[in-house]
Amino acid sequence: MTKNYSSEIASPLSSNHEDYLKAIYILEARGEQVTNSVLSEYIGFTPASATNMVKKLSQMDLVIYRPHQAVSLTPTGRRVALEILRHHRLLELFLHKTLDIPWDSVHEEAERLEHVISEALEDAIAASLGYPKVDPHGDPIPTKTGEIGPTPGHPLSQAKAGRAYKLVRVLSQEKERLAYLGRLGLNLYVELFLREHAPFDGPVLVEVAGVEHALAAEMAALLQVVPASA
Amino acid sequence: MTKNYSSEIASPLSSNHEDYLKAIYILEARGEQVTNSVLSEYIGFTPASATNMVKKLSQMDLVIYRPHQAVSLTPTGRRVALEILRHHRLLELFLHKTLDIPWDSVHEEAERLEHVISEALEDAIAASLGYPKVDPHGDPIPTKTGEIGPTPGHPLSQAKAGRAYKLVRVLSQEKERLAYLGRLGLNLYVELFLREHAPFDGPVLVEVAGVEHALAAEMAALLQVVPASA
DNA sequence: GTTACAATTTAGCCATGACTAAAAACTACT
DNA sequence: AGTAGTTTTTAGTCATGGCTAAATTGTAAC
Ligand SMILES: [Mn+2]
Ligand SMILES: [Mn+2]
Ligand SMILES: [Mn+2]
Ligand SMILES: [Mn+2]
């Protein structure tokens, strides 16, 4: 299990160390201030535990920690986070495409696998998938060297009514939510027609494969779309 | 990660718990007395650590422990061991067949993955492989219900000279050894001709794909063969 | 500037599971 | 049976990383 980053890191990182770094990366990428409470809520441990872990990561030079300030990743910490995120998203796609695991289940599974695959296995998976760029939810897959592309699309909630769109990304990993979307036929790359936005932040009416559905405004905000081309 | 055995077990088992149970199973299956020193040497921890862990497993009703006696598995302990062994061998075969990971590398990788795959993933892997019976080293794969078939073949070291055989199992997971065998063309199911046994427990001369090789007696003892049929 | 409230940190506890060193218990040989 | 040697167990240490509860710090309203 020799990791890419192993040369730069003194002690080996546990699964939880890696999940903390990944969480910080994702929260930063959302543009949020990564406060202790935001972080601890996201990872599901108590604030005291988060403080404790962040201090340790800081000693390892993986994060910048100043008391009462938002944490941020050091360049090395970012490298580790992107490495794990690459594992995660490659695994999601691999499980989905190679083993037909439904898109609402791959996240959970990848959450554990991401910590135990070797670099050789990561490479073999990437090669077998043809070096893919996005995972089953449309999230971009970081490259081996830690680059990550721009995120495609814009929220359906801000799209213009009376036009056709293609779903390119879903900003959620919730199993139930994804299962529901799947039942509506709202899978990745499906084409949909946006009928109207009900006023006062009301539901969004969309047509998918000839059937009309009403989506809550918050749901529509999670669906990233681009104008349909064909 | 709901395991098959989860209903019968109080506390969740760590990777190391599972590796201990698997080790006890394998040592028992070899017909060895699983003494504390045998066990601790096999798993690579100190004897004191092994005693400690065996006591805990005993409290969980997974092993029978009497001081100064060989340990043995309870029915539940055996179930857990076989479940993990199934994961391990299915993963080895999957990595080898689906991702072309060489047979000398799959063991290491499976050693970690075996602890984190869900039952759903186990099932998906088994299905995608067509419910296979043996792994890339010829080791039998336990069934979902915990049955395990008889082990095929007999040692090449005890085979008669002047006859053709088929390699059906290699009793080793050592990377270097497997890589060496691979270089000689001694892969699973390959046909070979046994020329002679040198006397005084000397080397064994075999012909593989028209090339003759001399194998140490201990090496030949690890190669399980059956008479060539075709 | 006080004061109230929320966020964060500190202090201290606990379980886990490795380790070393010492004690105890078995085994085997005389 | 006694003793030497080996194996196993016990006792005690340490690091890890969660937790709760209490103390502290920062913020915003008065
Ligand atoms: Mn994870
Ligand atoms: Mn994803
Ligand atoms: Mn293992
Ligand atoms: Mn094997």
mmCIF file of N, CA and C in Angstrom, chain A residues 7-90:
data_model
loop_
_atom_site.group_PDB
_atom_site.id
_atom_site.type_symbol
_atom_site.label_atom_id
_atom_site.label_comp_id
_atom_site.label_asym_id
_atom_site.label_seq_id
_atom_site.Cartn_x
_atom_site.Cartn_y
_atom_site.Cartn_z
ATOM 1 N N SER A 7 6.342 9.457 0.405
ATOM 2 C CA SER A 7 7.687 10.003 0.565
ATOM 3 C C SER A 7 7.696 11.289 1.376
ATOM 4 N N GLU A 8 6.581 11.996 1.342
ATOM 5 C CA GLU A 8 6.556 13.302 2.003
ATOM 6 C C GLU A 8 6.046 13.237 3.438
ATOM 7 N N ILE A 9 5.485 12.072 3.813
ATOM 8 C CA ILE A 9 4.800 11.982 5.085
ATOM 9 C C ILE A 9 5.562 11.085 6.035
ATOM 10 N N ALA A 10 5.721 11.572 7.278
ATOM 11 C CA ALA A 10 6.456 10.786 8.264
ATOM 12 C C ALA A 10 5.679 9.535 8.658
ATOM 13 N N SER A 11 4.639 9.705 9.464
ATOM 14 C CA SER A 11 3.901 8.537 9.938
ATOM 15 C C SER A 11 2.801 8.168 8.951
ATOM 16 N N PRO A 12 2.468 6.887 8.901
ATOM 17 C CA PRO A 12 1.402 6.487 7.985
ATOM 18 C C PRO A 12 0.073 7.042 8.471
ATOM 19 N N LEU A 13 -0.784 7.356 7.526
ATOM 20 C CA LEU A 13 -2.069 7.953 7.871
ATOM 21 C C LEU A 13 -3.138 6.880 8.001
ATOM 22 N N SER A 14 -3.999 7.025 9.002
ATOM 23 C CA SER A 14 -5.125 6.107 9.154
ATOM 24 C C SER A 14 -6.237 6.515 8.194
ATOM 25 N N SER A 15 -7.224 5.633 8.055
ATOM 26 C CA SER A 15 -8.395 5.950 7.240
ATOM 27 C C SER A 15 -9.027 7.258 7.690
ATOM 28 N N ASN A 16 -9.103 7.449 8.993
ATOM 29 C CA ASN A 16 -9.742 8.668 9.490
ATOM 30 C C ASN A 16 -8.927 9.920 9.174
ATOM 31 N N HIS A 17 -7.611 9.838 9.302
ATOM 32 C CA HIS A 17 -6.781 10.955 8.869
ATOM 33 C C HIS A 17 -7.128 11.339 7.439
ATOM 34 N N GLU A 18 -7.182 10.333 6.584
ATOM 35 C CA GLU A 18 -7.444 10.592 5.167
ATOM 36 C C GLU A 18 -8.827 11.179 4.955
ATOM 37 N N ASP A 19 -9.811 10.665 5.696
ATOM 38 C CA ASP A 19 -11.167 11.204 5.546
ATOM 39 C C ASP A 19 -11.251 12.661 6.002
ATOM 40 N N TYR A 20 -10.531 13.011 7.048
ATOM 41 C CA TYR A 20 -10.499 14.412 7.488
ATOM 42 C C TYR A 20 -9.941 15.297 6.382
ATOM 43 N N LEU A 21 -8.831 14.885 5.801
ATOM 44 C CA LEU A 21 -8.212 15.713 4.756
ATOM 45 C C LEU A 21 -9.140 15.849 3.553
ATOM 46 N N LYS A 22 -9.754 14.760 3.195
ATOM 47 C CA LYS A 22 -10.701 14.783 2.077
ATOM 48 C C LYS A 22 -11.863 15.720 2.397
ATOM 49 N N ALA A 23 -12.373 15.631 3.622
ATOM 50 C CA ALA A 23 -13.483 16.493 4.027
ATOM 51 C C ALA A 23 -13.087 17.961 3.935
ATOM 52 N N ILE A 24 -11.905 18.276 4.428
ATOM 53 C CA ILE A 24 -11.453 19.672 4.381
ATOM 54 C C ILE A 24 -11.362 20.136 2.931
ATOM 55 N N TYR A 25 -10.816 19.265 2.084
ATOM 56 C CA TYR A 25 -10.723 19.637 0.669
ATOM 57 C C TYR A 25 -12.098 19.945 0.087
ATOM 58 N N ILE A 26 -13.048 19.051 0.315
ATOM 59 C CA ILE A 26 -14.378 19.201 -0.274
ATOM 60 C C ILE A 26 -15.073 20.448 0.254
ATOM 61 N N LEU A 27 -14.942 20.688 1.543
ATOM 62 C CA LEU A 27 -15.580 21.876 2.120
ATOM 63 C C LEU A 27 -14.933 23.147 1.590
ATOM 64 N N GLU A 28 -13.610 23.138 1.483
ATOM 65 C CA GLU A 28 -12.916 24.292 0.900
ATOM 66 C C GLU A 28 -13.389 24.524 -0.534
ATOM 67 N N ALA A 29 -13.487 23.421 -1.288
ATOM 68 C CA ALA A 29 -13.862 23.535 -2.701
ATOM 69 C C ALA A 29 -15.268 24.089 -2.878
ATOM 70 N N ARG A 30 -16.118 23.865 -1.868
ATOM 71 C CA ARG A 30 -17.463 24.423 -1.909
ATOM 72 C C ARG A 30 -17.452 25.913 -1.622
ATOM 73 N N GLY A 31 -16.312 26.409 -1.235
ATOM 74 C CA GLY A 31 -16.197 27.817 -0.922
ATOM 75 C C GLY A 31 -16.571 28.148 0.511
ATOM 76 N N GLU A 32 -16.804 27.097 1.297
ATOM 77 C CA GLU A 32 -17.166 27.340 2.695
ATOM 78 C C GLU A 32 -15.931 27.623 3.537
ATOM 79 N N GLN A 33 -16.140 28.372 4.613
ATOM 80 C CA GLN A 33 -15.132 28.516 5.647
ATOM 81 C C GLN A 33 -15.121 27.228 6.444
ATOM 82 N N VAL A 34 -13.981 26.558 6.467
ATOM 83 C CA VAL A 34 -13.935 25.279 7.162
ATOM 84 C C VAL A 34 -13.687 25.496 8.649
ATOM 85 N N THR A 35 -14.758 25.856 9.332
ATOM 86 C CA THR A 35 -14.668 26.036 10.778
ATOM 87 C C THR A 35 -14.715 24.670 11.440
ATOM 88 N N ASN A 36 -14.386 24.664 12.713
ATOM 89 C CA ASN A 36 -14.383 23.405 13.445
ATOM 90 C C ASN A 36 -15.757 22.752 13.447
ATOM 91 N N SER A 37 -16.791 23.535 13.600
ATOM 92 C CA SER A 37 -18.137 22.941 13.671
ATOM 93 C C SER A 37 -18.565 22.398 12.315
ATOM 94 N N VAL A 38 -18.265 23.136 11.259
ATOM 95 C CA VAL A 38 -18.584 22.655 9.910
ATOM 96 C C VAL A 38 -17.877 21.322 9.659
ATOM 97 N N LEU A 39 -16.609 21.290 9.991
ATOM 98 C CA LEU A 39 -15.826 20.076 9.771
ATOM 99 C C LEU A 39 -16.340 18.916 10.609
ATOM 100 N N SER A 40 -16.550 19.171 11.889
ATOM 101 C CA SER A 40 -16.946 18.070 12.772
ATOM 102 C C SER A 40 -18.321 17.540 12.393
ATOM 103 N N GLU A 41 -19.190 18.443 11.962
ATOM 104 C CA GLU A 41 -20.505 17.963 11.544
ATOM 105 C C GLU A 41 -20.383 17.118 10.272
ATOM 106 N N TYR A 42 -19.557 17.573 9.354
ATOM 107 C CA TYR A 42 -19.410 16.849 8.090
ATOM 108 C C TYR A 42 -18.862 15.437 8.299
ATOM 109 N N ILE A 43 -17.831 15.325 9.124
ATOM 110 C CA ILE A 43 -17.241 13.999 9.310
ATOM 111 C C ILE A 43 -17.970 13.139 10.326
ATOM 112 N N GLY A 44 -18.846 13.756 11.143
ATOM 113 C CA GLY A 44 -19.633 12.965 12.074
ATOM 114 C C GLY A 44 -18.934 12.616 13.372
ATOM 115 N N PHE A 45 -17.943 13.399 13.755
ATOM 116 C CA PHE A 45 -17.353 13.252 15.088
ATOM 117 C C PHE A 45 -17.630 14.520 15.878
ATOM 118 N N THR A 46 -17.382 14.476 17.170
ATOM 119 C CA THR A 46 -17.647 15.649 18.006
ATOM 120 C C THR A 46 -16.638 16.761 17.699
ATOM 121 N N PRO A 47 -17.013 18.019 17.993
ATOM 122 C CA PRO A 47 -16.088 19.132 17.784
ATOM 123 C C PRO A 47 -14.752 18.919 18.493
ATOM 124 N N ALA A 48 -14.799 18.369 19.701
ATOM 125 C CA ALA A 48 -13.555 18.139 20.434
ATOM 126 C C ALA A 48 -12.647 17.180 19.664
ATOM 127 N N SER A 49 -13.230 16.150 19.089
ATOM 128 C CA SER A 49 -12.437 15.191 18.316
ATOM 129 C C SER A 49 -11.827 15.849 17.086
ATOM 130 N N ALA A 50 -12.609 16.714 16.463
ATOM 131 C CA ALA A 50 -12.109 17.397 15.270
ATOM 132 C C ALA A 50 -10.921 18.290 15.613
ATOM 133 N N THR A 51 -11.040 19.048 16.674
ATOM 134 C CA THR A 51 -9.930 19.889 17.109
ATOM 135 C C THR A 51 -8.677 19.044 17.313
ATOM 136 N N ASN A 52 -8.884 17.956 18.025
ATOM 137 C CA ASN A 52 -7.793 17.046 18.323
ATOM 138 C C ASN A 52 -7.103 16.555 17.053
ATOM 139 N N MET A 53 -7.894 16.124 16.110
ATOM 140 C CA MET A 53 -7.329 15.573 14.879
ATOM 141 C C MET A 53 -6.660 16.661 14.053
ATOM 142 N N VAL A 54 -7.298 17.815 13.984
ATOM 143 C CA VAL A 54 -6.740 18.914 13.199
ATOM 144 C C VAL A 54 -5.371 19.324 13.749
ATOM 145 N N LYS A 55 -5.248 19.311 15.055
ATOM 146 C CA LYS A 55 -3.948 19.619 15.655
ATOM 147 C C LYS A 55 -2.891 18.604 15.227
ATOM 148 N N LYS A 56 -3.278 17.359 15.194
ATOM 149 C CA LYS A 56 -2.316 16.336 14.777
ATOM 150 C C LYS A 56 -1.924 16.511 13.324
ATOM 151 N N LEU A 57 -2.918 16.779 12.497
ATOM 152 C CA LEU A 57 -2.636 16.977 11.073
ATOM 153 C C LEU A 57 -1.737 18.201 10.882
ATOM 154 N N SER A 58 -1.933 19.170 11.751
ATOM 155 C CA SER A 58 -1.112 20.369 11.685
ATOM 156 C C SER A 58 0.350 20.067 12.037
ATOM 157 N N GLN A 59 0.548 19.221 13.035
ATOM 158 C CA GLN A 59 1.915 18.815 13.389
ATOM 159 C C GLN A 59 2.591 18.059 12.257
ATOM 160 N N MET A 60 1.770 17.367 11.472
ATOM 161 C CA MET A 60 2.320 16.615 10.329
ATOM 162 C C MET A 60 2.450 17.495 9.091
ATOM 163 N N ASP A 61 2.146 18.769 9.237
ATOM 164 C CA ASP A 61 2.239 19.704 8.109
ATOM 165 C C ASP A 61 1.280 19.394 6.983
ATOM 166 N N LEU A 62 0.115 18.916 7.353
ATOM 167 C CA LEU A 62 -0.897 18.623 6.337
ATOM 168 C C LEU A 62 -1.986 19.688 6.305
ATOM 169 N N VAL A 63 -2.146 20.386 7.410
ATOM 170 C CA VAL A 63 -3.101 21.499 7.451
ATOM 171 C C VAL A 63 -2.487 22.666 8.199
ATOM 172 N N ILE A 64 -3.059 23.853 7.925
ATOM 173 C CA ILE A 64 -2.702 25.042 8.690
ATOM 174 C C ILE A 64 -3.757 25.231 9.760
ATOM 175 N N TYR A 65 -3.311 25.262 10.983
ATOM 176 C CA TYR A 65 -4.240 25.438 12.103
ATOM 177 C C TYR A 65 -3.839 26.623 12.958
ATOM 178 N N ARG A 66 -4.722 27.552 13.075
ATOM 179 C CA ARG A 66 -4.582 28.642 14.023
ATOM 180 C C ARG A 66 -5.844 28.615 14.871
ATOM 181 N N PRO A 67 -5.701 28.612 16.189
ATOM 182 C CA PRO A 67 -6.871 28.505 17.062
ATOM 183 C C PRO A 67 -7.979 29.486 16.671
ATOM 184 N N HIS A 68 -9.171 28.998 16.651
ATOM 185 C CA HIS A 68 -10.367 29.808 16.370
ATOM 186 C C HIS A 68 -10.452 30.307 14.933
ATOM 187 N N GLN A 69 -9.580 29.793 14.073
ATOM 188 C CA GLN A 69 -9.635 30.181 12.657
ATOM 189 C C GLN A 69 -10.066 28.988 11.812
ATOM 190 N N ALA A 70 -10.503 29.256 10.609
ATOM 191 C CA ALA A 70 -10.812 28.161 9.684
ATOM 192 C C ALA A 70 -9.525 27.404 9.352
ATOM 193 N N VAL A 71 -9.616 26.069 9.250
ATOM 194 C CA VAL A 71 -8.448 25.291 8.830
ATOM 195 C C VAL A 71 -8.315 25.331 7.325
ATOM 196 N N SER A 72 -7.087 25.110 6.863
ATOM 197 C CA SER A 72 -6.882 24.978 5.424
ATOM 198 C C SER A 72 -5.790 23.946 5.178
ATOM 199 N N LEU A 73 -5.737 23.455 3.968
ATOM 200 C CA LEU A 73 -4.776 22.418 3.620
ATOM 201 C C LEU A 73 -3.444 23.030 3.224
ATOM 202 N N THR A 74 -2.361 22.385 3.612
ATOM 203 C CA THR A 74 -1.054 22.734 3.064
ATOM 204 C C THR A 74 -0.954 22.083 1.683
ATOM 205 N N PRO A 75 0.048 22.447 0.893
ATOM 206 C CA PRO A 75 0.201 21.764 -0.403
ATOM 207 C C PRO A 75 0.262 20.243 -0.263
ATOM 208 N N THR A 76 0.990 19.761 0.733
ATOM 209 C CA THR A 76 1.052 18.308 0.931
ATOM 210 C C THR A 76 -0.311 17.739 1.330
ATOM 211 N N GLY A 77 -0.985 18.438 2.225
ATOM 212 C CA GLY A 77 -2.313 17.984 2.643
ATOM 213 C C GLY A 77 -3.269 17.912 1.470
ATOM 214 N N ARG A 78 -3.158 18.883 0.602
ATOM 215 C CA ARG A 78 -3.994 18.898 -0.585
ATOM 216 C C ARG A 78 -3.680 17.714 -1.486
ATOM 217 N N ARG A 79 -2.409 17.421 -1.609
ATOM 218 C CA ARG A 79 -1.989 16.263 -2.417
ATOM 219 C C ARG A 79 -2.609 14.971 -1.896
ATOM 220 N N VAL A 80 -2.530 14.809 -0.592
ATOM 221 C CA VAL A 80 -3.117 13.605 0.009
ATOM 222 C C VAL A 80 -4.620 13.572 -0.237
ATOM 223 N N ALA A 81 -5.280 14.703 -0.008
ATOM 224 C CA ALA A 81 -6.735 14.753 -0.189
ATOM 225 C C ALA A 81 -7.121 14.385 -1.612
ATOM 226 N N LEU A 82 -6.383 14.914 -2.573
ATOM 227 C CA LEU A 82 -6.713 14.637 -3.971
ATOM 228 C C LEU A 82 -6.412 13.190 -4.349
ATOM 229 N N GLU A 83 -5.386 12.655 -3.738
ATOM 230 C CA GLU A 83 -5.063 11.245 -3.956
ATOM 231 C C GLU A 83 -6.215 10.350 -3.492
ATOM 232 N N ILE A 84 -6.734 10.636 -2.318
ATOM 233 C CA ILE A 84 -7.840 9.831 -1.801
ATOM 234 C C ILE A 84 -9.109 10.067 -2.607
ATOM 235 N N LEU A 85 -9.314 11.314 -2.987
ATOM 236 C CA LEU A 85 -10.497 11.639 -3.790
ATOM 237 C C LEU A 85 -10.421 10.928 -5.144
ATOM 238 N N ARG A 86 -9.222 10.845 -5.687
ATOM 239 C CA ARG A 86 -9.041 10.088 -6.940
ATOM 240 C C ARG A 86 -9.399 8.618 -6.733
ATOM 241 N N HIS A 87 -8.881 8.043 -5.662
ATOM 242 C CA HIS A 87 -9.252 6.657 -5.354
ATOM 243 C C HIS A 87 -10.770 6.515 -5.287
ATOM 244 N N HIS A 88 -11.363 7.416 -4.526
ATOM 245 C CA HIS A 88 -12.808 7.329 -4.290
ATOM 246 C C HIS A 88 -13.591 7.356 -5.591
ATOM 247 N N ARG A 89 -13.299 8.307 -6.417
ATOM 248 C CA ARG A 89 -14.109 8.482 -7.623
ATOM 249 C C ARG A 89 -13.814 7.433 -8.683
ATOM 250 N N LEU A 90 -12.545 7.024 -8.767
ATOM 251 C CA LEU A 90 -12.229 5.911 -9.671
ATOM 252 C C LEU A 90 -12.961 4.651 -9.229
#
